[in-house]
XYZ file of C-alpha atoms in Angstrom:
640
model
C 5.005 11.747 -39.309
C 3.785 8.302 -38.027
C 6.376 5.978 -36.524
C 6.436 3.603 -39.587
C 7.347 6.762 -41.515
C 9.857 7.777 -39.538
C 11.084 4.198 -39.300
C 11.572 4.217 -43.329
C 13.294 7.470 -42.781
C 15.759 6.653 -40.591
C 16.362 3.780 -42.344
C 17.077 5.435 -45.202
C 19.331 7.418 -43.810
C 21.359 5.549 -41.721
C 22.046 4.034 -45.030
C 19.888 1.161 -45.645
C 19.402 -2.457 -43.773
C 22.729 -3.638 -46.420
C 24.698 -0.718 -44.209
C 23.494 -1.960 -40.655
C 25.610 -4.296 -38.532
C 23.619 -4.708 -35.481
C 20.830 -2.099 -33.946
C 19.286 -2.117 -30.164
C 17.657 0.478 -28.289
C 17.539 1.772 -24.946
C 15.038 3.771 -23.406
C 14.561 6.624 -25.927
C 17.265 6.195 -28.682
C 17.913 3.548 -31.674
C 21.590 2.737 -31.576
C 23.113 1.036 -35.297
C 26.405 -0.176 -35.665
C 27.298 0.399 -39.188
C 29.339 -1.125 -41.713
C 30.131 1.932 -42.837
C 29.869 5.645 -40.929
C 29.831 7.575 -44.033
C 26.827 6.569 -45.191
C 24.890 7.704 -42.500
C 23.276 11.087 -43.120
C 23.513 12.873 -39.443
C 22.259 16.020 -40.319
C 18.861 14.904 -42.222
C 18.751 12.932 -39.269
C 19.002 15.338 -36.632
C 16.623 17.347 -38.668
C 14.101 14.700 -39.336
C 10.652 15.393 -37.814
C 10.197 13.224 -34.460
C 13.805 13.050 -34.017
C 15.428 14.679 -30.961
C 18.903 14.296 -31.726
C 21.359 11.784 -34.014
C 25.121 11.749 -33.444
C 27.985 9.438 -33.881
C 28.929 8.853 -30.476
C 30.841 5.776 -28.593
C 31.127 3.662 -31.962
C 27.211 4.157 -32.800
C 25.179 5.681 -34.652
C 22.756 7.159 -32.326
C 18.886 8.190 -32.902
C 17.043 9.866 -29.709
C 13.332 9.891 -30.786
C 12.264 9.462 -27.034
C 9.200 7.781 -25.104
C 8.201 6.074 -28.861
C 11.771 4.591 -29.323
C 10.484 0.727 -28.725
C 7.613 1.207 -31.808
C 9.865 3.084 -33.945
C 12.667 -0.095 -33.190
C 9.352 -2.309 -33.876
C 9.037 -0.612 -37.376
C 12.543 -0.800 -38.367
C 12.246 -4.698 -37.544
C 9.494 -5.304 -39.581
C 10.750 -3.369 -42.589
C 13.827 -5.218 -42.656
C 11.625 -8.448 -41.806
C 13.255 -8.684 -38.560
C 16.533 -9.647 -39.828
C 19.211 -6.796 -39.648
C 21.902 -8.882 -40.529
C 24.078 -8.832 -44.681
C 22.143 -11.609 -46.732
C 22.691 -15.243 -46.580
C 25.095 -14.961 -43.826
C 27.549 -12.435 -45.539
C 29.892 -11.173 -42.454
C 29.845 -7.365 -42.061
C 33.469 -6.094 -42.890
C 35.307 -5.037 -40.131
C 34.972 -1.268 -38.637
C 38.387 0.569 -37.825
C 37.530 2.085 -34.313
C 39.972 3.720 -31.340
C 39.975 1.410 -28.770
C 38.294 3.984 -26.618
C 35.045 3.515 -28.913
C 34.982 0.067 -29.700
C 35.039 -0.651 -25.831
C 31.967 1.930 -25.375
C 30.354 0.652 -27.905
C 30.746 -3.160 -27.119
C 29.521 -2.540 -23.431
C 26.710 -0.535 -24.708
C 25.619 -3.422 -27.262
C 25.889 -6.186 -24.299
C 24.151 -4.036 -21.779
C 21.492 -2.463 -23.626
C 19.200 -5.495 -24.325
C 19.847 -6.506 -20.444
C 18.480 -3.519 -19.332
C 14.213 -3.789 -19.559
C 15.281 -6.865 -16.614
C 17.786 -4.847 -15.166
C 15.037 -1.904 -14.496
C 11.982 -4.288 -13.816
C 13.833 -6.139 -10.824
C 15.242 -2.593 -10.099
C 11.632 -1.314 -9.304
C 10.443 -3.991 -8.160
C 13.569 -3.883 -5.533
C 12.338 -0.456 -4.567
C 8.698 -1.675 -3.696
C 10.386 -4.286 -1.528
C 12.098 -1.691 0.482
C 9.786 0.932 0.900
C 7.404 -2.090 2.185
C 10.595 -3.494 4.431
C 11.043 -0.002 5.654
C 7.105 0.636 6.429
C 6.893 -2.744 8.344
C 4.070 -3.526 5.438
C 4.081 -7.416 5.524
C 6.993 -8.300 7.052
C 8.465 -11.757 7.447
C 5.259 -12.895 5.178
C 5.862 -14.631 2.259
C 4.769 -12.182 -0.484
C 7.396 -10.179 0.654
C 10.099 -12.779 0.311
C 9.184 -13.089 -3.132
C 8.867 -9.808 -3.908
C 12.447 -9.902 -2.372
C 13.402 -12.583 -5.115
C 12.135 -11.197 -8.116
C 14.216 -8.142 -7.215
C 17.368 -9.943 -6.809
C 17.279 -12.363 -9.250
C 18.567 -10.207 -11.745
C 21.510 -10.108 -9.907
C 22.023 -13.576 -8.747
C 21.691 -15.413 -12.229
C 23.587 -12.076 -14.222
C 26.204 -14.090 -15.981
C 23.104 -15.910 -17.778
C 21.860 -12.431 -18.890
C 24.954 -11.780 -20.202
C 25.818 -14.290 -21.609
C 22.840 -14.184 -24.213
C 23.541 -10.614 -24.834
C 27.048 -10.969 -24.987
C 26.746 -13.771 -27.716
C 24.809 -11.948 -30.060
C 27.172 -9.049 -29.490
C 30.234 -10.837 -30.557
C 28.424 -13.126 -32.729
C 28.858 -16.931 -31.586
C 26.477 -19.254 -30.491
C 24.112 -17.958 -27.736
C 23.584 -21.617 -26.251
C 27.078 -22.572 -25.768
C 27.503 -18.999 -24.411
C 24.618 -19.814 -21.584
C 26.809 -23.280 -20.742
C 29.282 -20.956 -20.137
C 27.417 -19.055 -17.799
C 25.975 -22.699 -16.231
C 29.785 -23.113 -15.560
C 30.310 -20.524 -13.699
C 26.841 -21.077 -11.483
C 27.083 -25.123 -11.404
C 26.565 -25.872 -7.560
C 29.708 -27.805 -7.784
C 31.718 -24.016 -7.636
C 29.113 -21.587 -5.591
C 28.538 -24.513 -3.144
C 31.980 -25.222 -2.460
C 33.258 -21.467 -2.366
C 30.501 -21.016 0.110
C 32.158 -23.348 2.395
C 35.718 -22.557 2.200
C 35.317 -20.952 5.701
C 34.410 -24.607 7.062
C 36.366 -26.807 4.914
C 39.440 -24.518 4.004
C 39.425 -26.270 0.580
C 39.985 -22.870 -1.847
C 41.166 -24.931 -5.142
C 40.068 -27.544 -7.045
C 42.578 -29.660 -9.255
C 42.031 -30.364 -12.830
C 44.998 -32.115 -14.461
C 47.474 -30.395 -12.165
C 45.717 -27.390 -12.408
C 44.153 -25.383 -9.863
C 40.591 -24.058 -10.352
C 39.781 -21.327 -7.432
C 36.417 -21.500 -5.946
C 34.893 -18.064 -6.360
C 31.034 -16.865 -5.839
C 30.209 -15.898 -9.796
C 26.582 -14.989 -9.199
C 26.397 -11.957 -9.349
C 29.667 -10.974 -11.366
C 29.876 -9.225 -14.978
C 33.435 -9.268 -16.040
C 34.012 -13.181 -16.133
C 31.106 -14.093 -18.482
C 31.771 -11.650 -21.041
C 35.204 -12.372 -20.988
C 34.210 -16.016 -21.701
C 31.944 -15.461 -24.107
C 34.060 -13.289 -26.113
C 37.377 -15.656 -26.106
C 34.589 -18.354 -27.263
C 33.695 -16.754 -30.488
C 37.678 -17.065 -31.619
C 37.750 -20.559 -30.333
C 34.559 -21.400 -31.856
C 35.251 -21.041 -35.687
C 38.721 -22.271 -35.198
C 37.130 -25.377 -34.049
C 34.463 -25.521 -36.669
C 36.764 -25.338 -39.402
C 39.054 -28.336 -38.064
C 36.447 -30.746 -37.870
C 35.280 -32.630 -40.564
C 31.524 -31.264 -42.157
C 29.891 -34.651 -41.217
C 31.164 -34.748 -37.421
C 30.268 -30.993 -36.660
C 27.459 -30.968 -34.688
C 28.682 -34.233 -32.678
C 32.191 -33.057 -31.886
C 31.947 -29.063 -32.437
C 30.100 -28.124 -29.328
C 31.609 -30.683 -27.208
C 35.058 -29.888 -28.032
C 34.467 -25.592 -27.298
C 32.666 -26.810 -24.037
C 35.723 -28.981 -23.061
C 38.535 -25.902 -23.698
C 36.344 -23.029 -22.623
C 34.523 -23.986 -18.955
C 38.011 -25.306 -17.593
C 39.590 -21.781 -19.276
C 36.876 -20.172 -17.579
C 36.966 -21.594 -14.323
C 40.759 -21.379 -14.251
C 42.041 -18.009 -15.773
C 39.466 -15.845 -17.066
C 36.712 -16.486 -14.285
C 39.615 -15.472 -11.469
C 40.828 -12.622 -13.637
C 37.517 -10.958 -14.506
C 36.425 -11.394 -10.918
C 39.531 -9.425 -9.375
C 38.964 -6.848 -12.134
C 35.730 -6.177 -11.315
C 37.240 -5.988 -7.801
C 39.649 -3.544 -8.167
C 37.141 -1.432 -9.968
C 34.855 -1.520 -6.922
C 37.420 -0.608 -4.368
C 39.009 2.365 -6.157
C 35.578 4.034 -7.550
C 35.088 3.431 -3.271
C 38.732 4.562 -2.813
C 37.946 7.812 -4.539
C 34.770 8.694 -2.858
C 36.305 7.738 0.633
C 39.197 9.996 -0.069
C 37.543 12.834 -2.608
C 33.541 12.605 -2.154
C 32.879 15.652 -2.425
C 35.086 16.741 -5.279
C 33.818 13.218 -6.968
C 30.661 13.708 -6.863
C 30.611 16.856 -8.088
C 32.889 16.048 -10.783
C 30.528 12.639 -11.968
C 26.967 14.817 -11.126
C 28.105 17.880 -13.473
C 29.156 15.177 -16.427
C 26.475 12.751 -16.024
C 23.925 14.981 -18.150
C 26.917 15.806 -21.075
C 27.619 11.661 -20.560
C 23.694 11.131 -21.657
C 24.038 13.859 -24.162
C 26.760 11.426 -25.709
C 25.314 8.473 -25.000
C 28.095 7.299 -23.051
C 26.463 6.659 -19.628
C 26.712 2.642 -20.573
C 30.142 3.176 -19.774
C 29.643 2.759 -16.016
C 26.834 0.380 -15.910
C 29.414 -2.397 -15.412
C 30.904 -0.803 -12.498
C 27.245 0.146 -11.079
C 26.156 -3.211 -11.682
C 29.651 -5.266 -9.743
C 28.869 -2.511 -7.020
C 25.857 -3.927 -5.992
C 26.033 -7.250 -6.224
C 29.424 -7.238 -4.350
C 28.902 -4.806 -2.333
C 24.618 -4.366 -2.062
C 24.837 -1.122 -3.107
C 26.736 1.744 -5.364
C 27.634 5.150 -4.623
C 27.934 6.430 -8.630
C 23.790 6.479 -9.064
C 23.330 8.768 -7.013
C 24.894 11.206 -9.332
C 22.472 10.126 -11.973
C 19.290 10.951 -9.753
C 20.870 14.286 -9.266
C 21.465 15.000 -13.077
C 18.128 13.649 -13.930
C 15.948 15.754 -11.261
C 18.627 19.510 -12.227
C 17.446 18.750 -16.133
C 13.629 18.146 -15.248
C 13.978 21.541 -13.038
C 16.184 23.455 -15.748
C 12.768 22.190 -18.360
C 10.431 23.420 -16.199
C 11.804 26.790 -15.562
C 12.095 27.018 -19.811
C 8.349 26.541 -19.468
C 8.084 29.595 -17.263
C 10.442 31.483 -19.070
C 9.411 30.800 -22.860
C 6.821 32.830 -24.991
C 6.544 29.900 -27.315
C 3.325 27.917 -27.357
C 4.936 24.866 -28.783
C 7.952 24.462 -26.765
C 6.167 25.487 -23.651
C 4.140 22.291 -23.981
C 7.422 20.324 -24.699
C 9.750 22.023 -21.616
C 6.326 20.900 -19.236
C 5.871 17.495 -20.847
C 9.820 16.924 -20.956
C 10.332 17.700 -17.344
C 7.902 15.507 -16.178
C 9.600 13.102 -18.060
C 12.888 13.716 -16.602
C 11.698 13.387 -13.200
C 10.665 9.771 -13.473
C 14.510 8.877 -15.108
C 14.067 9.440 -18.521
C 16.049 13.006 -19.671
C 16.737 12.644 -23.426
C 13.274 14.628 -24.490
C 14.378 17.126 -21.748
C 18.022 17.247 -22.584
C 18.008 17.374 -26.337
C 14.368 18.617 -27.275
C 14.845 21.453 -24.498
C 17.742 22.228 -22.627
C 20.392 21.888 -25.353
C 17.826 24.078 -27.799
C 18.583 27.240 -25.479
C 21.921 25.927 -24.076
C 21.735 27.732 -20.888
C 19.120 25.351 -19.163
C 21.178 22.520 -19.821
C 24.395 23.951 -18.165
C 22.361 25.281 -15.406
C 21.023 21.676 -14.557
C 24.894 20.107 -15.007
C 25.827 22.679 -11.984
C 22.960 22.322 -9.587
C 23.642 18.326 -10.033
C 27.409 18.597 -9.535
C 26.274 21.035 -6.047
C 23.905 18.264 -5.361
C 25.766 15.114 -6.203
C 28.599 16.664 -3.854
C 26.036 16.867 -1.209
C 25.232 13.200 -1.500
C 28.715 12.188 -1.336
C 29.079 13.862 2.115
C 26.012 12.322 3.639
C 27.328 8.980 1.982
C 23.922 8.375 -0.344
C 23.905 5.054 -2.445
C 21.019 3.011 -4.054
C 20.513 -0.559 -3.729
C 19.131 -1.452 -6.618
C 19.801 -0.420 -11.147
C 16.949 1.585 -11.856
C 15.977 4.414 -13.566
C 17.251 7.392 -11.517
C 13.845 8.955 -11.325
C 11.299 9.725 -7.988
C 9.650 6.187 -8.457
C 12.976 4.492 -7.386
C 13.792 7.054 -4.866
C 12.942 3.672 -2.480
C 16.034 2.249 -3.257
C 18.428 5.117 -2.183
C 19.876 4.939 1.624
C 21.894 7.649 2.926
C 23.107 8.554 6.496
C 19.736 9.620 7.039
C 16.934 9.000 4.107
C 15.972 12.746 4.595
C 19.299 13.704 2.872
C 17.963 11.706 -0.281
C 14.507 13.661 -0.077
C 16.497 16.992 0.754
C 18.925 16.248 -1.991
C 16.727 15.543 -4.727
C 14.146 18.571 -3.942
C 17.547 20.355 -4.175
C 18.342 19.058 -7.856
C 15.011 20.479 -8.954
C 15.078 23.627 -7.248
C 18.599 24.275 -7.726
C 17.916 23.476 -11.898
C 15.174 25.896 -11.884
C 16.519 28.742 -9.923
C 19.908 28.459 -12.043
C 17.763 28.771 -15.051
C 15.622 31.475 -14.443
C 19.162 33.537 -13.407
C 20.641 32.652 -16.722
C 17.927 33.045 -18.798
C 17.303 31.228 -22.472
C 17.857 34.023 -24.811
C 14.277 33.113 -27.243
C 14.720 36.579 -29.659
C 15.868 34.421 -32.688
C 12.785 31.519 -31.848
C 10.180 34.232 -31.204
C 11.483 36.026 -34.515
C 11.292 33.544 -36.507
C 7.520 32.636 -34.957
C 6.259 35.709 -35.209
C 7.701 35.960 -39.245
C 5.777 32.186 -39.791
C 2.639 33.730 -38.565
C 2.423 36.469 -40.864
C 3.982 34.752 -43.774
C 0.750 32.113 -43.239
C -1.585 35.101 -43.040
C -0.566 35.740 -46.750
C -1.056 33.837 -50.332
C 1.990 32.223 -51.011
C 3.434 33.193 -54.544
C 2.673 29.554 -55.341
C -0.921 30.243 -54.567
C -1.466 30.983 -58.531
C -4.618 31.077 -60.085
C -4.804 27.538 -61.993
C -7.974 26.311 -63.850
C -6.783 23.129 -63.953
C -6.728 22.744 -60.156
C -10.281 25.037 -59.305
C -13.365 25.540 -61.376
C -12.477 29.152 -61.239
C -9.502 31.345 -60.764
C -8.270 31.219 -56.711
C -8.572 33.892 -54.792
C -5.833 35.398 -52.598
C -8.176 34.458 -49.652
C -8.807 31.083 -50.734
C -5.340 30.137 -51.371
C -4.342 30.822 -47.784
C -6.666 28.151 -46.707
C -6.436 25.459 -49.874
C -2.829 26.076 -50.507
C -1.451 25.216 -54.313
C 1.680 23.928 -54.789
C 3.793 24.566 -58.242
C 5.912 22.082 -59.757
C 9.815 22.545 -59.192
C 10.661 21.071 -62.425
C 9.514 20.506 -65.974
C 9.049 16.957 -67.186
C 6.542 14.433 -67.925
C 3.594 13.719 -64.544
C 3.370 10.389 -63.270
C 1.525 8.862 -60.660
C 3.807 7.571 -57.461
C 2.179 4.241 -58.122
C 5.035 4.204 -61.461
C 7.737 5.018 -58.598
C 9.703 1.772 -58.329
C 10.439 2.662 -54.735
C 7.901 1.182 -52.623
C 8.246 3.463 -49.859
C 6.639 6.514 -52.340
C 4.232 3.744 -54.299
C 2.467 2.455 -51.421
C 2.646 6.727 -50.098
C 4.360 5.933 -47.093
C 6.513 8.744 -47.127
C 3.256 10.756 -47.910
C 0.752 11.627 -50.912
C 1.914 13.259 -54.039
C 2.898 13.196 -57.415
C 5.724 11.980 -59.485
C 7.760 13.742 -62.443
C 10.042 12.233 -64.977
C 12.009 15.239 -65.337
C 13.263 16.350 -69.090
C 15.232 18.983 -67.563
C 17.985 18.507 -64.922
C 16.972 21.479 -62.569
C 15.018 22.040 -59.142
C 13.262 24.886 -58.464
C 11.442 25.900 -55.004
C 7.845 25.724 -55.232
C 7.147 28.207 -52.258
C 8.559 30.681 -49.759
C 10.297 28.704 -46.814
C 13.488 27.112 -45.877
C 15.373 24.555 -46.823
C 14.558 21.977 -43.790
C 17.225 18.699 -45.099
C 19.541 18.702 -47.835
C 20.614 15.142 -48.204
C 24.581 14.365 -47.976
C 24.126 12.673 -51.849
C 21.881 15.613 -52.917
C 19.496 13.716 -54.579
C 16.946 14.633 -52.117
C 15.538 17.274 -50.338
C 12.963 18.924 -48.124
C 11.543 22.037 -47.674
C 9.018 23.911 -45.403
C 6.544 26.569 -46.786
C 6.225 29.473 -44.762
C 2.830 28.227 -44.043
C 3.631 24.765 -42.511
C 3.664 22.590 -45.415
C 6.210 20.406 -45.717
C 7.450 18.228 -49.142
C 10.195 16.210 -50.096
C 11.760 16.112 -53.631
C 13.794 13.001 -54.321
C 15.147 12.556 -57.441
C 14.988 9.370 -58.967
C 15.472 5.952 -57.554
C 18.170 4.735 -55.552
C 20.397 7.553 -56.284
C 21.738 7.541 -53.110
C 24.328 5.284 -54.439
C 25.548 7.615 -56.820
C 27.140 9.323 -53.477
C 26.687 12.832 -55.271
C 27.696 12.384 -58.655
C 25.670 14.002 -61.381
C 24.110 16.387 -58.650
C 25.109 20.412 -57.786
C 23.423 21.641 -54.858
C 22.531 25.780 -54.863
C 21.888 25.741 -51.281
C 22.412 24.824 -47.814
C 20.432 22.993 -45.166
C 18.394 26.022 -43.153
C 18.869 28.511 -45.814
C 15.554 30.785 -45.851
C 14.295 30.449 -50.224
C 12.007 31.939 -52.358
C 10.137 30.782 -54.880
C 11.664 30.348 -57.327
C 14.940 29.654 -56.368
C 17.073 27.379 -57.804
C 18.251 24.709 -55.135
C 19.758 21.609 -57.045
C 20.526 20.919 -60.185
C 21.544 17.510 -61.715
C 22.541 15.445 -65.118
C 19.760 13.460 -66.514
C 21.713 11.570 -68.870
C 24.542 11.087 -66.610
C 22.197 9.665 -64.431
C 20.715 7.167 -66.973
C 23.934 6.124 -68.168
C 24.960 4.756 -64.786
C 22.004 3.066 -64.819
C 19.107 4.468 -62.661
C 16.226 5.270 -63.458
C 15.349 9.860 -63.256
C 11.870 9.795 -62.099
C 11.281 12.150 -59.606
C 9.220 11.612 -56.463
C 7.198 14.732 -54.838
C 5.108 14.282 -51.630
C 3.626 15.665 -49.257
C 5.738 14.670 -45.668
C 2.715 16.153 -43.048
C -0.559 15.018 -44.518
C -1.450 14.331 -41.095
C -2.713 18.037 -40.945
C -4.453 18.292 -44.039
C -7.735 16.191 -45.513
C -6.240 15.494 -48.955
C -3.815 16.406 -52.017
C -5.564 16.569 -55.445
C -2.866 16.548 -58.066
C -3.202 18.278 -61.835
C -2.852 15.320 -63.812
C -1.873 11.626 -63.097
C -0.110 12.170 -66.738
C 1.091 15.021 -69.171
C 3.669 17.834 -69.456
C 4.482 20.006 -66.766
C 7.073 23.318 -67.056
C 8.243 24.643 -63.692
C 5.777 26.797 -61.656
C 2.829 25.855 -63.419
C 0.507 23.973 -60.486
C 0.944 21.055 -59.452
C -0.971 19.668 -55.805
C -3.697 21.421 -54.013
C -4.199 20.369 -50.508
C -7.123 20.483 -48.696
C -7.350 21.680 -45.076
C-alpha cells in the first residue's frame, strides 16, 4: 500500500475530514483530534497495512506509521485540500475530556509543530559542543554562529509558541506573536537585565506594578497569554460595531492583554515554570537514583502512549533556566534498551520478515526514533519490550548518580550524544553502551516465545503451495480449463455475492473509481449476503460492518465494501458472521445485510471489490465489466 493509499485509509477511518478537529504529527505518528471518538475505527486501524499501532491516547487519536509519517501527513493534506477544518468556518462542537487528557493533549498540539526547530537547533547545539570540546575553531566566528543557531530556539521560544499555541486554541496567530513581542520588547529584558545596577524591579502602569522578568527563554507565560486571548478576543469582536472591527478589534485585545501579560500572567507562568524546575531538581537531589529509575523504566510505556509530550515543557524551562535538564537522560536510556531489546529479536527470531524489521527497527531506535522498534517489534513478542524498560530504569539510575544531563532538546539518539555532560563524559559513553547491552542480554534471557508466528508461517507456506478452492476452472477467465498448477501461480478469485457486475468506474466513491484503494470490480448486489471467496482470515472487520478485508492463504489481499457511504448507517441493515482474525473458508458466510433497507435510507447498494496489494502482482483481468454473477462463480484473475 502506497502512502496516498494509506492516507485515504486512515482517513476513512478516523472518520472522515467532517470528523477531524485539528491533526499534526510528530516524528512517526499522525495525531487527530476528533469531533467525535466513536467514529474512529481503532482496530481497522491498528490492522491497516503500514500502520504500526493506532490508539486513543492523551485526548488523540493516534496513528504510528513511522519514518514515512511526514508523506503520509502530506497525503492527508492534499486529500482534504489542505484544509482540515468543518466547512465555511463551522466550529467543531466541543469534546467532553478529563482534565488529565485535555491538558496532554493541548501540550501535545502546541508542542508538536515546534518540534522540527526544537530538534534542528538541538543538533546543531551538539555539533557546537563536540567542536567546543575538541578545541575545533575556537573563539572563530563560525563557531559563534554555530553557537547562535543552536540557541536561538531558546532565546526567541515565546514566538514559537505563540504561533503554535494560536492555532491550538484557535485565535489569531498575529496578535498571538504581539503577545510574544511583549514579553521580548527591549523595554522588559533590558531593564530586568539591569536590576542588579539600577535596583529598579517594577515598572508602574496606572498604579500598577509590572515586574521586570527575563521571558526569553520561558514557556508557561506565552501560552498562558495566548490562551486567555482567544476568550478575550471574540468577546471583543462581538462588541464592536461590523464597520469599526478591524480598526478598533486588534487594538483594543492588544491594549487588555500585553499589560495582563506583563502584570499577572507573565509573573505567574514564570514562577510556575520555576517551581517545576526546582522540585523535578529537588527530587533528583534527594531520590536520583530511585528517580531515575522510576522515569527510565516508564519512558518507553510513556512513548507507547504517546504521552512523552507531557514533559517537554519541563525539559524545555530546564534548559533555558537552568542550561541544562536532568529528565533526558532517561530518554537516551529508554531509546538505546529498545534498539538493544530489537536487535537481540533479530538474533533470536526464525522469521525472515520480522528479522529484517527487529535489524532495521533497532537501528532506528539508536538514532532517537523507537516507535518502529517499540510497536512493530518489541510489543509484538512483549518480552523485548519489558526487557528494554528494565535495563533503562538500571541505566537511567546510573545516570542519576553520576549526575548526567543534556544541554540541548534533541532526539535522544547517538548523534546527540554531544550534548550530554556528566561528572565525567565517560559515564554517558559507559551508560549508553550499557542501555544496549543491558536490552539485549535481558532479551536473549527472556526469550520471545515465536511458536504461534512460526506456526502460522509455516501453515501460509503450504497453504500457497496448494490451489486455492477458488482456483476453479472458469472458461470465461482462461482459454482453457486451469490447472491445479496454474492456479497457484495466476490465482482466480470467485465472487462473494450474486448481483449484477459493474465496472468501479460506476462506483460514486472516487477513492474505488479512480482505483486508489486498488484494481477490481464492482457488484450491485441482488442478494443481501457475503460470502468468502478464498481460504484465509478475516484481516479488518469494520466497526459499521459495511466493509471488510480478507487475506487468502496465499497473500492476496481484497476489500469488500458495500455500497457507498454506508458508514453513516453506523451498522444498521448489516449482521456480521464473524470476527476480525477469525481463520475462514471458502465459502463462509461473513456478513450479511438488507438491500432494501439500505435503499430506503437512501444510499446507493453497489458493492466495491478490489484488490488492496496490487503492488505484487502485474494485473487483475475481471470476467465481465457487465452481466450476472451468482456467488462462487469467477470473478478476477491476477497475474503474477
Amino acid at each position: 500500500m502506497n502512502n496516498k493509499e494509506l492516507a485515504q485509509n486512515v482517513l476513512e477511518l478516523v472518520g472522515g475530514e467532517r470528523n477531524i478537529s485539528s491533526l499534526t504529527h510528530c516524528a512517526t505518528r499522525l495525531r487527530f483530534v476528533l469531533k467525535e471518538d466513536g467514529k474512529a475505527d481503532l482496530k481497522a486501524l491498528d490492522s491497516l497495512e503500514g500502520v504500526l499501532k493506532a490508539q486513543n491516547a492523551g485526548g488523540q487519536v493516534q496513528v504510528v506509521v513511522g519514518n514515512k509519517v511526514d508523506a503520509v501527513y502530506g497525503e492527508i493534506r492534499n486529500l482534504t485540500s489542505g484544509n482540515l477544518q468543518t466547512e465555511e468556518g463551522e466550529a467543531a462542537p466541543k469534546k467532553k475530556q478529563n482534565p488529565i487528557n485535555a491538558v496532554l493533549e493541548t501540550i501535545a498540539g502546541i508542542f508538536t509543530p515546534v518540534l522540527p526547530a526544537l530538534v534542528g537547533c538541538g543538533m546543531i547545539k551538539c555539533v557546537a559542543t563536540v567542536m567546543a570540546a575538541l578545541g575545533w575553531l575556537e573563539g572563530s566566528g563560525f563557531l559563534s554562529i554555530i553557537n547562535m543557531i543552536g540557541d536561538l530556539i531558546f532565546y526567541f521560544l515565546p514566538f514559537f509558541l505563540a504561533v503554535s499555541a494560536a492555532h491550538k486554541f484557535k485565535t489569531n496567530p498575529y496578535l498571538a506573536v504581539a503577545l510574544a513581542a511583549g514579553l521580548m520588547h527591549p523595554v522588559i529584558l533590558d531593564a530586568a537585565a539591569k536590576i542588579a545596577d539600577t535596583g529598579v524591579k517594577t515598572i508602574d502602569f496606572l498604579g500598577m506594578p509590572i515586574l521586570l522578568m527575563k521571558y526569553s527563554s520561558s514557556v508557561i507565560p506565552i501560552i498562558l497569554g495566548v490562551w486567555i486571548m482567544s476568550y478575550v478576543y471574540p468577546v471583543v469582536d462581538k462588541v464592536i460595531p461590523k464597520f469599526l472591527r478591524v480598526l478598533l478589534t486588534p487594538m483594543i485585545v492588544l491594549f487588555i492583554m500585553i499589560p495582563l501579560e506583563l502584570i499577572v500572567l507573565g509573573p505567574i507562568g514564570s514562577y510556575i515554570g520555576t517551581w517545576l524546575t526546582d522540585g523535578i531538581n529537588y527530587l533528583y537531589a534527594t531520590a536520583g537514583v530511585l528517580a531515575g529509575a522510576i522515569l527510565g523504566f516508564f519512558k518507553p510505556i510513556m512513548v507507547m502512549f504517546g504521552m512523552h509530550y507531557a514533559i517537554m515543557p519541563i525539559q524545555i524551562q530546564q534548559v533555558a533556566s537552568l542550561g541544562s535538564t536532568v529528565l533526558l537522560p532517561a530518554a537516551l536510556a529508554g531509546n538505546l534498551a529498545q534498539a538493544g531489546a530489537a536487535f537481540a529479536v533479530f538474533v533470536l527470531t526464525k522469521n525472515k520478515t520480522m528479522k529484517s524489521a527487529s535489524g532495521s527497527a533497532g537501528f532506528t531506535a539508536l538514532f532517537g526514533i523507537t516507535e518502529p522498534a517499540i510497536y512493530g517489534v518489541n510489543l509484538r513478542y512483549k518480552r523485548p519490550f519489558f526487557a528494554g524498560c528494565a535495563a533503562a530504569g538500571i541505566v537511567s539510575g546510573f545516570y542519576s548518580i553520576v549526575h548526567a544531563s543534556a544541554n540541548a532538546i534533541a532526539l535522544p539518539g547517538v548523534l546527540a550524544l554531544g550534548t550530554y555532560t556528566a561528572d565525567s563524559y565517560v559515564y554517558v559513553v559507559i551508560g549508553s553502551i550499557a542501555a544496549v547491552v543491558l536490552g539485549f542480554v535481558f532479551t536473549l534471557l527472556a526469550g520471545i516465545k515465536e511458536d504461534a508466528d512460526g506456526k502460522t508461517a509455516a501453515r501460509k507456506e503450504k497453504n500457497a503451495a496448494s490451489a486455492t478452492t477458488s482456483a476453479v476452472a472458469n472458461e470465461s477467465l482462461a482459454d482453457s480449463s486451469v490447472s491445479a498448477a496454474s492456479a497457484a501461480s495466476d490465482m482466480l478469485i470467485v465472487s462473494p455475492m450474486t448481483g449484477e457486475v459493474k465496472p468501479l468506474s460506476e462506483v460514486e466513491d472516487q477513492a474505488f473509481a479512480q482505483e486508489l484503494m486498488g484494481k477490481g470490480i464492482a457488484i450491485v448486489p441482488t442478494e443481501g449476503k457475503v460470502y468468502a471467496p478464498f481460504d484465509g482470515v478475516v484481516e479488518a472487520l469494520y466497526r459499521t460492518k459495511h466493509a471488510i478485508g480478507l487475506k487468502a492463504s496465499n497473500g492476496v489481499e481484497i476489500l469488500i465494501h458495500i455500497g457507498v457511504d454506508t458508514v453513516s448507517l453506523k451498522g444498521k441493515h448489516f449482521t456480521s458472521h464473524v470476527e476480525q482474525g477469525q481463520s475462514m473458508q471458502a465459502g463462509d458466510l461473513l456478513v450479511e445485510f438488507d438491500p432494501e433497507g439500505i435503499k430506503a435510507d437512501g444510499y446507493n447498494t453497489i458493492t466495491s471489490i478490489v484488490v488492496t496489494n496490487m503492488q505484487q502482482f502485474g494485473d487483475v483481468l475481471t470476467a465481465s465489466d457487465s452481466g450476472s454473477i451468482k456467488e462462487s462463480e469467477a470473478l478476477l484473475k491476477l497475474i503474477p
